[in-house]
Coordinates of C-alpha atoms in Angstrom, one line a residue:
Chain A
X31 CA 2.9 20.4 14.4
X32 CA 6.7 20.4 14.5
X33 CA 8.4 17.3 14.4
X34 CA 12.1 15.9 14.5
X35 CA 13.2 13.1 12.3
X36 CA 16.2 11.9 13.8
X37 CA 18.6 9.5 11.8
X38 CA 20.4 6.6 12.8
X39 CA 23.2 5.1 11.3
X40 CA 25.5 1.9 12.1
X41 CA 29.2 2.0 10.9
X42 CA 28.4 1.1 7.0
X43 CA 26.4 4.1 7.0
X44 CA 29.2 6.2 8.3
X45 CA 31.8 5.0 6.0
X46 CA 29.8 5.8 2.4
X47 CA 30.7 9.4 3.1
X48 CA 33.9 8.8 2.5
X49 CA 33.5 5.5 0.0
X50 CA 35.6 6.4 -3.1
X51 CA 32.4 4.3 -4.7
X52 CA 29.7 5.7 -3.4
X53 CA 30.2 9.0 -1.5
X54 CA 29.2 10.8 -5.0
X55 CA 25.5 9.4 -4.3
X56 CA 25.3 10.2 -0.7
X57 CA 26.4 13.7 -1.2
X58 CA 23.9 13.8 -4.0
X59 CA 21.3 12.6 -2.2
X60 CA 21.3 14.0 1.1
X61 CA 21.1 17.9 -0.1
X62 CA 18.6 16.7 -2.4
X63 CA 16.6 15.1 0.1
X64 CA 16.9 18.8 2.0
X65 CA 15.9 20.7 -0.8
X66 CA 12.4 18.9 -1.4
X67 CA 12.1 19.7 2.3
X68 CA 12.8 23.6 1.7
X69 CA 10.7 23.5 -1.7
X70 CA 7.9 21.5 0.6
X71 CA 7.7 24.5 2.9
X72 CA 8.2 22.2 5.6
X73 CA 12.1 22.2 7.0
X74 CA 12.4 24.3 9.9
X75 CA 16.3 23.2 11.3
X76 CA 18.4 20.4 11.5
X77 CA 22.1 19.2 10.8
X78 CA 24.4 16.0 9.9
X79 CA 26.5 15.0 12.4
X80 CA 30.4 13.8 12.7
X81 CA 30.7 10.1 13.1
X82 CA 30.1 8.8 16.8
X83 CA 33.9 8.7 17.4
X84 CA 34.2 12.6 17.5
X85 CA 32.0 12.7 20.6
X86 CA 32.7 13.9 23.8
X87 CA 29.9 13.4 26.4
X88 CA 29.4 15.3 29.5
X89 CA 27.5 13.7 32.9
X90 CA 26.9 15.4 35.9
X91 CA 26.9 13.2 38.6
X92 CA 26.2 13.2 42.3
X93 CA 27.3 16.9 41.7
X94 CA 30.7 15.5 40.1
X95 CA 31.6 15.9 36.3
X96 CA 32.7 13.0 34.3
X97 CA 34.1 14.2 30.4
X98 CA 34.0 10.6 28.5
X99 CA 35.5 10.4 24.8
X100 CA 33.5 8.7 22.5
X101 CA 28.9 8.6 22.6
X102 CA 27.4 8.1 25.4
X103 CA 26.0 4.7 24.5
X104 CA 27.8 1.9 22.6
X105 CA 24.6 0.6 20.4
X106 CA 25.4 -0.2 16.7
X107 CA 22.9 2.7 15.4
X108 CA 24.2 6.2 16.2
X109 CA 23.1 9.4 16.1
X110 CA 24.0 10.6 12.7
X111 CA 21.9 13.7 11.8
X112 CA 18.6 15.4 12.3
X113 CA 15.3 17.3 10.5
X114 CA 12.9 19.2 12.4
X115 CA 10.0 20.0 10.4
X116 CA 6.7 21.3 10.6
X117 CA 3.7 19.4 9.3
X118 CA 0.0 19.2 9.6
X119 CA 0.2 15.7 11.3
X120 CA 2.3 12.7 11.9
X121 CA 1.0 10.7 8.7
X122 CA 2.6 13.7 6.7
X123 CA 5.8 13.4 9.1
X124 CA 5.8 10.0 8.3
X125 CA 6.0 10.1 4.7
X126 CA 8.9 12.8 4.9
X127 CA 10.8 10.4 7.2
X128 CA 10.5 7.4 4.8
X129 CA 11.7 9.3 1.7
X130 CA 15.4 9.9 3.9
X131 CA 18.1 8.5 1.7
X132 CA 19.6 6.7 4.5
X133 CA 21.7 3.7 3.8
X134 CA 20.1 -0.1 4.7
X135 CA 20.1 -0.5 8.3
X136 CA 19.4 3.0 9.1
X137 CA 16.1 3.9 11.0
X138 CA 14.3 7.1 10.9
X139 CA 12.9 7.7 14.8
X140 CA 10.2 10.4 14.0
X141 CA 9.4 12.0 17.6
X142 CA 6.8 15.6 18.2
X143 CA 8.6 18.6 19.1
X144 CA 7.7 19.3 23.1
X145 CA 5.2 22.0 23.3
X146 CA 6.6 24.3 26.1
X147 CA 3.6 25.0 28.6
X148 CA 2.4 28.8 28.3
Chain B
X118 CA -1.3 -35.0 12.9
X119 CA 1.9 -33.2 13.6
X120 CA 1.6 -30.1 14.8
X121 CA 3.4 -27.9 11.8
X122 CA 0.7 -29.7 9.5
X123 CA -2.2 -28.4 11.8
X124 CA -0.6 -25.4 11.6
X125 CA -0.1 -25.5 8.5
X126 CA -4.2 -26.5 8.3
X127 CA -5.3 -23.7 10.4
X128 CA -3.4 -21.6 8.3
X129 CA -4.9 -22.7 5.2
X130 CA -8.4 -22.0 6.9
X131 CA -7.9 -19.1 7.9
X132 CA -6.1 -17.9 4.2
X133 CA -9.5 -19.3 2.4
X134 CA -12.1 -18.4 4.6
X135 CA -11.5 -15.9 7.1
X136 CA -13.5 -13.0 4.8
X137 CA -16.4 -15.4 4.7
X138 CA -16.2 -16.7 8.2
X139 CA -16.3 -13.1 9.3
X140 CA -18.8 -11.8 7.0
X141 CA -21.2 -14.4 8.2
X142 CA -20.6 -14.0 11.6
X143 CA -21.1 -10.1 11.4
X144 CA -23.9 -9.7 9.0
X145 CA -26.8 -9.7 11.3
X146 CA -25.0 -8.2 14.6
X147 CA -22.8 -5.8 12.4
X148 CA -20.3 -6.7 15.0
X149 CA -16.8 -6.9 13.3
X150 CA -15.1 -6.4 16.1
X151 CA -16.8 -9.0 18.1
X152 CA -16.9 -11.1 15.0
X153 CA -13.1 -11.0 14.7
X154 CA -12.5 -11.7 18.4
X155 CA -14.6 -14.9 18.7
X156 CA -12.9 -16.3 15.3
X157 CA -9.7 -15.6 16.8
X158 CA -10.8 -17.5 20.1
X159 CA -11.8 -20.1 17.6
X160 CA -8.5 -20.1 15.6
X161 CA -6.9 -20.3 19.2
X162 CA -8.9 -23.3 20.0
X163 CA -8.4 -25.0 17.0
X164 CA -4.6 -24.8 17.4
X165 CA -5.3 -26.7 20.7
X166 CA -7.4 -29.8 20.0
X167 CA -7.0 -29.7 16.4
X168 CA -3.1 -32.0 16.6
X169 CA -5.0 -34.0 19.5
X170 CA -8.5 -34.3 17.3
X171 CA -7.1 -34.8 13.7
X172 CA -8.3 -31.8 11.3
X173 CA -12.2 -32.2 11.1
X174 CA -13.8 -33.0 8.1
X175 CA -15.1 -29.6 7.4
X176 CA -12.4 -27.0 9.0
X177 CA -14.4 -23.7 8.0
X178 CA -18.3 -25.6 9.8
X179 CA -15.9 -26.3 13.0
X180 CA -15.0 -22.8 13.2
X181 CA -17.6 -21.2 12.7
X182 CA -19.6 -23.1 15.1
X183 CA -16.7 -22.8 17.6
X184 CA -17.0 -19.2 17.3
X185 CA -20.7 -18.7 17.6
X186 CA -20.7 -20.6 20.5
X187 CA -17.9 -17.5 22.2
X188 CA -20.1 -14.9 20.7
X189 CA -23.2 -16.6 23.1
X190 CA -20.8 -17.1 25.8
X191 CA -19.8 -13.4 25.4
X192 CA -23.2 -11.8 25.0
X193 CA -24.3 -14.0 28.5
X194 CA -21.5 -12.8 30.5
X195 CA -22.1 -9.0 29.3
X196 CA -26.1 -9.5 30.0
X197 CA -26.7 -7.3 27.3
X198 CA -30.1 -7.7 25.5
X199 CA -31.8 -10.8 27.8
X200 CA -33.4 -11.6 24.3
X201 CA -30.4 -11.7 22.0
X202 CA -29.6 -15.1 23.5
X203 CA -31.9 -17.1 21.9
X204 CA -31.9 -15.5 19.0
X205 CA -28.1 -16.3 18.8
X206 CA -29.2 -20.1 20.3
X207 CA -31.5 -20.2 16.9
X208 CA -28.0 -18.6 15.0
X209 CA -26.2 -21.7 16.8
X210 CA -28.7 -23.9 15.1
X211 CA -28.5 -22.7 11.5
X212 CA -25.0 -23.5 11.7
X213 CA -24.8 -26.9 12.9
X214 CA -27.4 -27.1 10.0
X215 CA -24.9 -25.7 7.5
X216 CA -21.8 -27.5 9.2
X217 CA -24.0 -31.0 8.9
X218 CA -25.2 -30.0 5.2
X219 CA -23.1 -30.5 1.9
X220 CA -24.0 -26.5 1.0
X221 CA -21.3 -24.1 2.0
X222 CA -22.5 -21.3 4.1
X223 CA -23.7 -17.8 2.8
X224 CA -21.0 -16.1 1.0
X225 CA -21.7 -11.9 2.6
X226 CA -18.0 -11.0 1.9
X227 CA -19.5 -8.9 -1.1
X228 CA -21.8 -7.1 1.7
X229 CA -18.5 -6.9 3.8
X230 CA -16.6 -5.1 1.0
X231 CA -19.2 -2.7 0.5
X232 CA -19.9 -2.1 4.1
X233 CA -16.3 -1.6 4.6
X234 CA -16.4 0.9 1.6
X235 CA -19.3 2.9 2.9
X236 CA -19.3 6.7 2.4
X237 CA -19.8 7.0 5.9
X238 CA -16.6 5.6 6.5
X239 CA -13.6 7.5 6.8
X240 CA -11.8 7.3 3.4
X241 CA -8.6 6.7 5.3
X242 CA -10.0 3.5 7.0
X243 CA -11.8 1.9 3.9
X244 CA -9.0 -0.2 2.8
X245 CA -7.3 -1.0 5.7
X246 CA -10.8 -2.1 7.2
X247 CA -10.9 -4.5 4.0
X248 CA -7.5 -5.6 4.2
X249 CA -8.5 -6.7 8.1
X250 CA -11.8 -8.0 7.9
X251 CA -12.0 -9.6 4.4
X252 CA -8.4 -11.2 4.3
X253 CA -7.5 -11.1 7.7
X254 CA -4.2 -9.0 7.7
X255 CA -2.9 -7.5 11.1
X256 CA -3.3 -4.1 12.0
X257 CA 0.5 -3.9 12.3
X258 CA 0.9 -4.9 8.8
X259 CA -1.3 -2.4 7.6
X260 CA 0.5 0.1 9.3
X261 CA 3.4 -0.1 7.6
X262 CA 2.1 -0.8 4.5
X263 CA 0.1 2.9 4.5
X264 CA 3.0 4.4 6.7
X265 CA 0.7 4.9 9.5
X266 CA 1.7 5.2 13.1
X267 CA 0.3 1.3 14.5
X268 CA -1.5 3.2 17.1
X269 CA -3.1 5.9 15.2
X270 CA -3.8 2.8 12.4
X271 CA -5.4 0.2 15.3
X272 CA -7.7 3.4 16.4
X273 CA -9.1 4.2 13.0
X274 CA -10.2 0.5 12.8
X275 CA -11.6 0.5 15.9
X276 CA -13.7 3.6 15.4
X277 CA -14.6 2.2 11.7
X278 CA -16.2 -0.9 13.3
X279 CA -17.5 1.1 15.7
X280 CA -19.3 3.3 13.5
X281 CA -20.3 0.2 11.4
X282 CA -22.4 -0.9 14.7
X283 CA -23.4 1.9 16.1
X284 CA -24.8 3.6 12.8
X285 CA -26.4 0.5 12.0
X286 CA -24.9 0.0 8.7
X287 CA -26.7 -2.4 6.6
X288 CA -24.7 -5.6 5.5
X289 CA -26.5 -5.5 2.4
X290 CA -25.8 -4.6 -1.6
X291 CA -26.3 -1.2 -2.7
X292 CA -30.0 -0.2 -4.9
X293 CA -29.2 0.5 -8.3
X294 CA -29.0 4.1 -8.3
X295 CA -25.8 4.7 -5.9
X296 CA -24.7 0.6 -7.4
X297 CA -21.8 2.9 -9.6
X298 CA -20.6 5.0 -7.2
X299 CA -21.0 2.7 -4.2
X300 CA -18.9 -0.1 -7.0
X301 CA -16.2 2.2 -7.5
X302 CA -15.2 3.3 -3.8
X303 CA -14.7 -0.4 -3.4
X304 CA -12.8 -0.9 -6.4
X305 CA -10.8 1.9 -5.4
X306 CA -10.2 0.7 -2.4
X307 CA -8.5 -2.5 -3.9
X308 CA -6.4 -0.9 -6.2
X309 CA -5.1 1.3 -3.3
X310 CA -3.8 -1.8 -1.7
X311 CA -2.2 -3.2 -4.9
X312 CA -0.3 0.7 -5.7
X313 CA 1.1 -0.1 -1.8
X314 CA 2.5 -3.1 -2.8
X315 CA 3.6 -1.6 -6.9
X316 CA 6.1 1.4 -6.0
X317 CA 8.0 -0.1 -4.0
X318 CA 10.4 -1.7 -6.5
X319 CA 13.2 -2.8 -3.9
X320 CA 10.9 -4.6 -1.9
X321 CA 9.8 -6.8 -5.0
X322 CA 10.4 -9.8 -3.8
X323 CA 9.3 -9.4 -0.4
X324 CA 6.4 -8.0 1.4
X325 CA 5.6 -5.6 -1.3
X326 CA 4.9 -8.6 -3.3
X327 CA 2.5 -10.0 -0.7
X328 CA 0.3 -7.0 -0.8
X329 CA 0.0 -6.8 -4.3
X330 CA -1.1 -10.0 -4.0
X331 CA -3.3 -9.8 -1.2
X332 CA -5.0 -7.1 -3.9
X333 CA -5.1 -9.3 -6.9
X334 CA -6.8 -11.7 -4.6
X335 CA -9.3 -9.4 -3.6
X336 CA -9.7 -8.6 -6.8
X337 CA -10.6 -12.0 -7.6
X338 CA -13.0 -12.7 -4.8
X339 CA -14.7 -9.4 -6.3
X340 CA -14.6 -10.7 -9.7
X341 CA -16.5 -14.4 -8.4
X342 CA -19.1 -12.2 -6.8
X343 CA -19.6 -10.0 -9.4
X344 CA -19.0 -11.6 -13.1
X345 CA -20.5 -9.3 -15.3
X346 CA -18.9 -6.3 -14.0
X347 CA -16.6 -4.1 -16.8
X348 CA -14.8 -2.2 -14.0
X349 CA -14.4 -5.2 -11.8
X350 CA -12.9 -7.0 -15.1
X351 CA -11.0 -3.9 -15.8
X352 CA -9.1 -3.3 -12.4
X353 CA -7.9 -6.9 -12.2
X354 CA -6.8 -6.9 -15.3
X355 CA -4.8 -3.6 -14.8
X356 CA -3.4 -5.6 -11.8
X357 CA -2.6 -8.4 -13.6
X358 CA -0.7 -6.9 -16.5
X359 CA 1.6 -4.7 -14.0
X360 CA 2.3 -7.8 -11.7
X361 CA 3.1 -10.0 -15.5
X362 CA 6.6 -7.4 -15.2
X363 CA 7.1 -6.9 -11.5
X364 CA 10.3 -9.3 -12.2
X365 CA 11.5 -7.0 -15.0
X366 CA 11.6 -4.0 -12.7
X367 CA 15.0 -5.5 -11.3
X368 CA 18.1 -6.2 -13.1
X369 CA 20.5 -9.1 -11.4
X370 CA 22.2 -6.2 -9.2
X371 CA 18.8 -5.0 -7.8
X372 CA 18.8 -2.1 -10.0
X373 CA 15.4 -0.2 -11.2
X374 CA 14.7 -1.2 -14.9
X375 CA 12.4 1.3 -16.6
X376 CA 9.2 0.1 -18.6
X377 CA 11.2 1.1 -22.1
X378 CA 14.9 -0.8 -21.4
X379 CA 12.4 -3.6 -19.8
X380 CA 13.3 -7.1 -21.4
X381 CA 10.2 -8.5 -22.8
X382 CA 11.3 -12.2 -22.2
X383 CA 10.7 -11.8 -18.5
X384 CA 7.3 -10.4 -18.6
X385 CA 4.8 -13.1 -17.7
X386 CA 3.3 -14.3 -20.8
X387 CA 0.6 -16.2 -18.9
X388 CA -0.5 -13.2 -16.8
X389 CA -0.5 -11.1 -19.9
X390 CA -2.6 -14.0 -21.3
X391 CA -5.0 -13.7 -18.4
X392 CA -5.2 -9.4 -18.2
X393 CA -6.0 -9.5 -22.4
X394 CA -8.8 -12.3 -21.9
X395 CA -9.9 -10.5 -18.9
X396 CA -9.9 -7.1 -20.6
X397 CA -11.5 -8.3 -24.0
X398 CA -14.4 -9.6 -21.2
X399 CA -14.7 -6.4 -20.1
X400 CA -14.5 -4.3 -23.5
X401 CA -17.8 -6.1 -25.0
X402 CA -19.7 -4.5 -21.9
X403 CA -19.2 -1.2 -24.0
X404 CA -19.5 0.7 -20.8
X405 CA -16.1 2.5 -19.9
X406 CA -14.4 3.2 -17.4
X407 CA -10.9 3.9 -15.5
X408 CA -9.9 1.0 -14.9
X409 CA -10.5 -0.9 -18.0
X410 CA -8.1 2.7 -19.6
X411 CA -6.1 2.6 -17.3
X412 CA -6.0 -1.6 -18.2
X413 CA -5.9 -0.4 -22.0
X414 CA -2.9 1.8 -21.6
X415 CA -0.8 -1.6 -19.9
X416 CA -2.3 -3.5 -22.6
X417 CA -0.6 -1.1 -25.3
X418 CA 2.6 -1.4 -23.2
X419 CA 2.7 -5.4 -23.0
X420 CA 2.2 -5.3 -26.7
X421 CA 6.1 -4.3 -27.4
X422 CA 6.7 -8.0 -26.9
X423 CA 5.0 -8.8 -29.6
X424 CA 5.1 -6.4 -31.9
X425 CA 9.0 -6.3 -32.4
X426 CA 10.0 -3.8 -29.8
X427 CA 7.5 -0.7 -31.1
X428 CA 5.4 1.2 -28.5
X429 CA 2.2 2.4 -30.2
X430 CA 2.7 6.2 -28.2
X431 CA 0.0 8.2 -30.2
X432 CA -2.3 5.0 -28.9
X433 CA -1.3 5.6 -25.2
X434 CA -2.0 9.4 -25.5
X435 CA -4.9 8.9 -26.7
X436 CA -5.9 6.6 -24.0
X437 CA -4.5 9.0 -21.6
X438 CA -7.0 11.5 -23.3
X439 CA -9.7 9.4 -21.6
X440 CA -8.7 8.9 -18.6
X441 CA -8.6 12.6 -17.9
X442 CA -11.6 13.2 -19.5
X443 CA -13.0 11.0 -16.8
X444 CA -10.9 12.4 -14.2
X445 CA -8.0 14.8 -14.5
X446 CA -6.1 13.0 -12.2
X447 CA -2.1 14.5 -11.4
X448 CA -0.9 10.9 -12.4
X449 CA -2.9 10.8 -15.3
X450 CA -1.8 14.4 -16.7
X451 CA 1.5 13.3 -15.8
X452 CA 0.8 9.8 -18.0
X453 CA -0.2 11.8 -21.1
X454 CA 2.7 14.2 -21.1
X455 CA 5.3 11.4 -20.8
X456 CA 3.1 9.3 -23.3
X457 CA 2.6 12.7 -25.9
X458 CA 6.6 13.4 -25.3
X459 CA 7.5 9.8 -26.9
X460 CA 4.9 10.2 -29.5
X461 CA 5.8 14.0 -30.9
X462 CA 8.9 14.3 -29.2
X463 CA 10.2 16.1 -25.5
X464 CA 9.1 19.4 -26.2
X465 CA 5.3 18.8 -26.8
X466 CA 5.4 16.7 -23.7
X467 CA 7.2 19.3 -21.9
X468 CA 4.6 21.7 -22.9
X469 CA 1.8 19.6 -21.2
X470 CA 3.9 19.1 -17.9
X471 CA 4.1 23.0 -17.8
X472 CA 0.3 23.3 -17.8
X473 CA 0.1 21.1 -14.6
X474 CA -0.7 24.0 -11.4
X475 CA 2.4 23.7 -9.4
X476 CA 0.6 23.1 -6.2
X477 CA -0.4 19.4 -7.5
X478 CA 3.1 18.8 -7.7
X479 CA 5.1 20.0 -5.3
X480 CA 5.5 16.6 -3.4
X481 CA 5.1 14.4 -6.6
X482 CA 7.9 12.5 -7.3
X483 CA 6.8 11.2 -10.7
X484 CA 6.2 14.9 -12.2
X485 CA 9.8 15.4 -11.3
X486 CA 10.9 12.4 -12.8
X487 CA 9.6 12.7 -15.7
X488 CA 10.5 16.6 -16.1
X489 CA 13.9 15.6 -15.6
X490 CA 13.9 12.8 -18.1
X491 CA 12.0 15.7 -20.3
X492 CA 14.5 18.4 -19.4
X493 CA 17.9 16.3 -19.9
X494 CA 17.0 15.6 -24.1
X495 CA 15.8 19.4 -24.4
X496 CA 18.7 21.1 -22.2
X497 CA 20.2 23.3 -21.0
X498 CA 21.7 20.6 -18.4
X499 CA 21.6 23.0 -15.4
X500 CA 17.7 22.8 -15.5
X501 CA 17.4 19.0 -15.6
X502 CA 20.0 19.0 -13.0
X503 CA 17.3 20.8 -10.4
X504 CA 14.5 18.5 -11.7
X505 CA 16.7 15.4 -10.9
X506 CA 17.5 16.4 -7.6
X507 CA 13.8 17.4 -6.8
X508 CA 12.7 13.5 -8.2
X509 CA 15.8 12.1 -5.7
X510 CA 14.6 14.0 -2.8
X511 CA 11.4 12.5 -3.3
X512 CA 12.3 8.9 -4.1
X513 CA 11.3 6.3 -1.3
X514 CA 12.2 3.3 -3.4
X515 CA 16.0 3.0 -2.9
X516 CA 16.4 1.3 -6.4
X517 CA 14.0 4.3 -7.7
X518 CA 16.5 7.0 -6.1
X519 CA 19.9 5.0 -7.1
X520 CA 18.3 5.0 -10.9
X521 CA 17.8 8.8 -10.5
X522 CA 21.5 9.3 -9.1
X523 CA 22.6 7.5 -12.1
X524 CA 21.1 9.9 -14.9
X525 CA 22.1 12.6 -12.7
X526 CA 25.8 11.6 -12.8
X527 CA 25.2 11.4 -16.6
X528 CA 24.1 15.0 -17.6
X529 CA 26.8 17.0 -19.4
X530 CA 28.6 19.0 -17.1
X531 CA 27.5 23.1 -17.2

């Protein structure tokens, strides 16, 4: 089963990347984190994102385009990188998602990968 | 009464006697599910007459009869079995009897825990089943305690308790010859619950905490219904000495403390007190087992306090030498190794972490750990580099991982 972990930050968790104090540990830990996934046999994709203030977001509507700067949602969690992985099940999906290094008050949303219909 | 103090009554009730309310009420039906239900209904209830009524004399009589009483209710409005009724009216009498009497009712929670540990039950489902049924936990705790989706979690007990009823499976204590095997899947089963609520070392003081706890209480319930047990004796102990330095884990900036830079003054000396009596018990049984080893080997490691600081390592090798005699466990092989690598130094311990097959270890953070810890005395750096990284990309525990990021910032560059 293929899965995608997605991550979600709020601003702290942004700013350790470039904390004179602390980015040492995140950029220690995030590729580490990736290579247990590689070593697992499990990772199949996935990327870390900019911060939520490089975003541009593109609607359609009523057959009209609207370019916005910024995420398309204000929430205090944003979007800041992703996993897809393939597992047996979500129990083992689960345990991958827990062991992310994110900072405290990050979440892990662990969703299956659509199946497309044959 | 006010109502926070019924609450806090009901509460009380339902911490000290919801195993034994349930195992009662489920014993002859075999009905957890429907056993659970109508003790909540009678929980519920009690909430609402009990600020009005004053807490009755005997809170645990009250509900049980209050939940009886909904079973029969139940069982009329689904017409099943015209002659279950009156067998449940003659249930209805037995209890007034019991509520009436000075003799507390059956205790079946030992029945419970082994029903709930039945080989017939998914192994998956055996201790959350306990955790549920014998101490009343919600299925949303358990959840996240196993790291199970809530969903997937509330359908495995559901299909347990189903099984349990369907399959008819007796509330009763195992015969002699399956007593060992039947013992340990329970035992098991408990210490599963208290290794939830161990690794996590950031959550010490929190809901981790809790479930090791809940475990040490079960342990104890066990221990009531079964005195003369080694193993019994054995696991609680083992229980008892890990929680003794829970609050040595974490230095004042919520750091991880390793076992060896651990300071002795904050282990509990009482629990340590308790674990060695409870040990000793065990020992004069002269019939081993894991638990009372793996008890042993904390035993040896609680004995630094006492003797000056010095680990007796040969000692824990040795007793690590038994354990995977018994069973060749990954963590136990792992044990021995870091155990052998104090005693005769990093590369004979090194030597024994190579033997491990590969496969067992891929995902196991501990093998890493302790092949970095190996790999950074013997060198070349580069190599204990890789094995730090591995352990860090396995940590959950965020004190675990910063501890990791630590040694790996203090390698020798190269």
């Amino acid at each position: 089963m293929k899965y995608t972990l997605l991550i979600y930050e709020n601003a702290a968790g942004f700013a350790l990347r470039n904390d004179p104090a602390k980015a040492k540990d995140y950029w220690l830990a995030w590729p580490a984190y990736t290579k247990a996934l590689q070593e697992a046999g499990v990772m199949t994709g996935g990327a870390g994102l900019e911060p939520p203030g490089t975003a541009t977001t593109v609607r359609i509507q009523s057959g009209k385009r609207h370019v916005q700067d910024g995420p398309y949602s204000e929430t205090k969690e944003q979007l800041g990188g992703y996993y897809t992985i393939e597992v047996p099940n979500i129990d083992a999906a689960l345990e991958w998602a827990a062991r992310v290094p994110a900072a405290p008050g990050s979440y892990v949303e662990v969703r299956p990968n659509l199946v497309v219909p044959a | 009464m006010s109502g926070p103090e019924t609450a806090a009554a009901i509460e009380r009730a339902a911490r000290d006697s919801y195993g034994r309310l349930v195992a009662y009420l489920a014993a002859r039906s075999r009905d957890l599910a429907g056993a659970e239900d109508a003790l909540a209904d009678a929980f519920r209830a009690a909430l609402e007459t009990w600020p009005g009524t004053g807490v009755p004399e005997k809170p645990e009589a009250w509900l049980l009869v209050t939940a009886r009483r909904r079973l029969i209710d139940r069982s009329r409005h689904a017409k099943v079995h015209a002659e279950a009724v009156p067998a449940l009216q003659i249930l209805t009498d037995r209890d007034q009897e019991l509520a009436q009497g000075e003799s507390p009712f059956p205790d079946n929670r030992l029945k419970l825990l082994f029903v709930c540990a039945h080989p017939a039950i998914d192994v998956a489902a055996r201790t959350p089943l306990m955790l549920q049924t014998v101490l009343g936990l919600d299925a949303a705790r358990i959840a996240s305690a196993f790291l199970v989706k809530p969903a997937t979690m509330a359908q495995r007990l559901t299909r347990a308790k189903i099984k349990i009823r369907d399959a008819r499976i007796p509330f009763e204590i195992p015969e002699a010859g399956e007593w060992l095997e039947r013992l340990d899947a329970v035992l098991e089963a408990i210490y599963a619950t208290y290794s939830l609520g161990w690794n996590a070392v950031t959550g010490s003081d929190s809901r981790s905490k809790e479930l090791a706890a809940e475990a040490i209480a079960l342990g104890r319930v066990l221990l009531q219904l079964l005195p003369d047990e080694p193993e019994v004796k054995g696991l609680l102990a083992l229980m008892i000495y890990c929680e003794a330095r829970r609050d040595a884990r974490i230095d004042a900036r919520g750091g991880f403390v390793p076992l060896s830079e651990q300071d002795t003054g904050l282990w509990s000396k009482t629990m340590i007190h308790e674990a060695h009596h409870l040990l000793l018990g065990a020992e004069r049984a002269r019939s081993i087992g894991h638990f009372q080893l793996e008890a042993a080997i904390q035993s040896e490691h609680t004995r630094r306090a006492v003797l000056g600081g010095k680990t007796d390592w040969d000692e824990i090798a040795l007793l690590y030498e038994g354990l995977i005699r018994l069973a060749p466990t990954t963590g136990a092989l792992v044990g021995r190794a870091a155990a052998v690598a104090e005693a005769r130094g990093p590369a004979a311990g090194w030597a024994l972490l190579l033997q491990i097959p590969p496969e067992a270890v891929v995902n196991y953070q501990p093998y890493w750990a302790q092949t970095a810890h190996l790999l950074a005395q013997l060198g070349p750096a580069p190599r204990a580099r890789t094995a730090y990284e591995r352990a860090i990309g396995l940590s959950e525990d965020p004190a675990t991982r910063d501890f990791l990021l630590r040694k790996l910032s203090a390698l020798p560059a190269g």
